[in-house]
PDB file of C-alpha atoms in Angstrom:
ATOM      1  CA  UNK A1260      90.572 104.380  86.897  1.00 78.00           C
ATOM      2  CA  UNK A1261      91.433 105.111  90.079  1.00 83.00           C
ATOM      3  CA  UNK A1262      89.242 106.511  92.140  1.00 84.00           C
ATOM      4  CA  UNK A1263      92.139 108.361  94.186  1.00 90.00           C
ATOM      5  CA  UNK A1264      95.563 109.552  94.043  1.00 94.00           C
ATOM      6  CA  UNK A1265      98.062 109.627  96.839  1.00 95.00           C
ATOM      7  CA  UNK A1266     101.578 111.085  95.881  1.00 96.00           C
ATOM      8  CA  UNK A1267     104.354 111.357  97.870  1.00 97.00           C
ATOM      9  CA  UNK A1268     105.980 114.428  99.209  1.00 97.00           C
ATOM     10  CA  UNK A1269     109.386 113.514  99.386  1.00 97.00           C
ATOM     11  CA  UNK A1270     109.257 112.014  95.466  1.00 97.00           C
ATOM     12  CA  UNK A1271     110.631 113.621  92.593  1.00 97.00           C
ATOM     13  CA  UNK A1272     108.508 116.503  91.076  1.00 96.00           C
ATOM     14  CA  UNK A1273     109.263 115.336  87.685  1.00 97.00           C
ATOM     15  CA  UNK A1274     107.327 112.319  88.493  1.00 95.00           C
ATOM     16  CA  UNK A1275     104.977 113.355  90.461  1.00 96.00           C
ATOM     17  CA  UNK A1276     104.272 116.621  88.798  1.00 96.00           C
ATOM     18  CA  UNK A1277     103.224 115.449  85.297  1.00 96.00           C
ATOM     19  CA  UNK A1278     100.797 112.693  87.160  1.00 95.00           C
ATOM     20  CA  UNK A1279      99.411 115.364  89.577  1.00 96.00           C
ATOM     21  CA  UNK A1280      98.566 117.631  86.052  1.00 96.00           C
ATOM     22  CA  UNK A1281      97.096 113.987  84.800  1.00 95.00           C
ATOM     23  CA  UNK A1282      95.113 113.722  87.402  1.00 94.00           C
ATOM     24  CA  UNK A1283      94.080 117.178  88.218  1.00 94.00           C
ATOM     25  CA  UNK A1284      92.503 117.017  84.379  1.00 95.00           C
ATOM     26  CA  UNK A1285      90.428 113.859  84.702  1.00 92.00           C
ATOM     27  CA  UNK A1286      89.010 114.952  87.958  1.00 92.00           C
ATOM     28  CA  UNK A1287      91.216 112.295  90.144  1.00 92.00           C
ATOM     29  CA  UNK A1288      90.858 113.777  93.864  1.00 93.00           C
ATOM     30  CA  UNK A1289      94.855 114.207  94.474  1.00 95.00           C
ATOM     31  CA  UNK A1290      96.381 113.558  98.230  1.00 93.00           C
ATOM     32  CA  UNK A1291     100.207 114.780  98.569  1.00 91.00           C
ATOM     33  CA  UNK A1292     101.096 114.212 102.581  1.00 91.00           C
ATOM     34  CA  UNK A1293     102.455 110.903 102.663  1.00 94.00           C
ATOM     35  CA  UNK A1294     106.418 109.748 102.452  1.00 96.00           C
ATOM     36  CA  UNK A1295     107.160 107.497  99.522  1.00 96.00           C
ATOM     37  CA  UNK A1296     108.272 104.886 102.968  1.00 96.00           C
ATOM     38  CA  UNK A1297     104.324 105.198 104.026  1.00 95.00           C
ATOM     39  CA  UNK A1298     102.786 104.778 100.314  1.00 93.00           C
ATOM     40  CA  UNK A1299     104.727 101.692  99.757  1.00 94.00           C
ATOM     41  CA  UNK A1300     103.687  99.918 103.178  1.00 94.00           C
ATOM     42  CA  UNK A1301     100.239 100.896 102.492  1.00 91.00           C
ATOM     43  CA  UNK A1302     100.411  99.258  99.495  1.00 90.00           C
ATOM     44  CA  UNK A1303     101.826  96.203 101.041  1.00 92.00           C
ATOM     45  CA  UNK A1304     105.249  96.455  98.921  1.00 93.00           C
ATOM     46  CA  UNK A1305     108.662  95.862 100.495  1.00 94.00           C
ATOM     47  CA  UNK A1306     110.161  99.167  98.576  1.00 96.00           C
ATOM     48  CA  UNK A1307     108.972 102.658  98.708  1.00 96.00           C
ATOM     49  CA  UNK A1308     107.010 104.392  96.107  1.00 95.00           C
ATOM     50  CA  UNK A1309     105.667 107.796  94.766  1.00 96.00           C
ATOM     51  CA  UNK A1310     102.949 107.376  93.785  1.00 96.00           C
ATOM     52  CA  UNK A1311      99.526 105.521  94.911  1.00 94.00           C
ATOM     53  CA  UNK A1312      95.995 104.952  93.773  1.00 92.00           C
ATOM     54  CA  UNK A1313      92.939 103.627  95.057  1.00 87.00           C
ATOM     55  CA  UNK A1314      90.605 102.218  92.104  1.00 83.00           C
ATOM     56  CA  UNK A1315      87.319 103.483  91.190  1.00 73.00           C
ATOM     57  CA  UNK A1316      84.361  99.939  91.362  1.00 69.00           C
ATOM     58  CA  UNK A1317      82.899  99.823  88.491  1.00 65.00           C
ATOM     59  CA  UNK A1318      79.093  99.362  88.814  1.00 62.00           C
ATOM     60  CA  UNK A1319      76.570  98.412  86.578  1.00 60.00           C
ATOM     61  CA  UNK A1320      72.846 100.239  86.394  1.00 60.00           C
ATOM     62  CA  UNK A1321      69.603  98.778  86.077  1.00 64.00           C
ATOM     63  CA  UNK A1322      69.730 100.008  82.483  1.00 65.00           C
ATOM     64  CA  UNK A1323      73.127  97.718  81.157  1.00 63.00           C
ATOM     65  CA  UNK A1324      75.309 101.332  81.419  1.00 59.00           C
ATOM     66  CA  UNK A1325      78.563 100.718  83.276  1.00 53.00           C
ATOM     67  CA  UNK A1326      80.241 103.480  85.534  1.00 53.00           C
ATOM     68  CA  UNK A1327      82.971 104.191  87.618  1.00 53.00           C
ATOM     69  CA  UNK A1328      82.073 104.930  91.977  1.00 50.00           C
ATOM     70  CA  UNK A1329      84.985 106.515  93.852  1.00 50.00           C
ATOM     71  CA  UNK A1330      85.870 104.898  96.496  1.00 47.00           C
ATOM     72  CA  UNK A1331      84.965 106.957  99.921  1.00 46.00           C
ATOM     73  CA  UNK A1332      88.389 108.150 101.682  1.00 42.00           C
TER      74      UNK A1332
END
């Protein structure tokens, strides 16, 4: 599960709009201040990207139940 999603401000809104809607419905925080090139570099890839996500860390409670903990930004 995503803990936080980053959407490129210069990406096509036909792509990022539905993704943003899904994130909001699922309660996943969304940030939109970076460019596609910046997100690509942050992901360590050689191409621009419209979206990137930090995955939530999964933890196990003392009673054996697993749950997700979003990464702190």
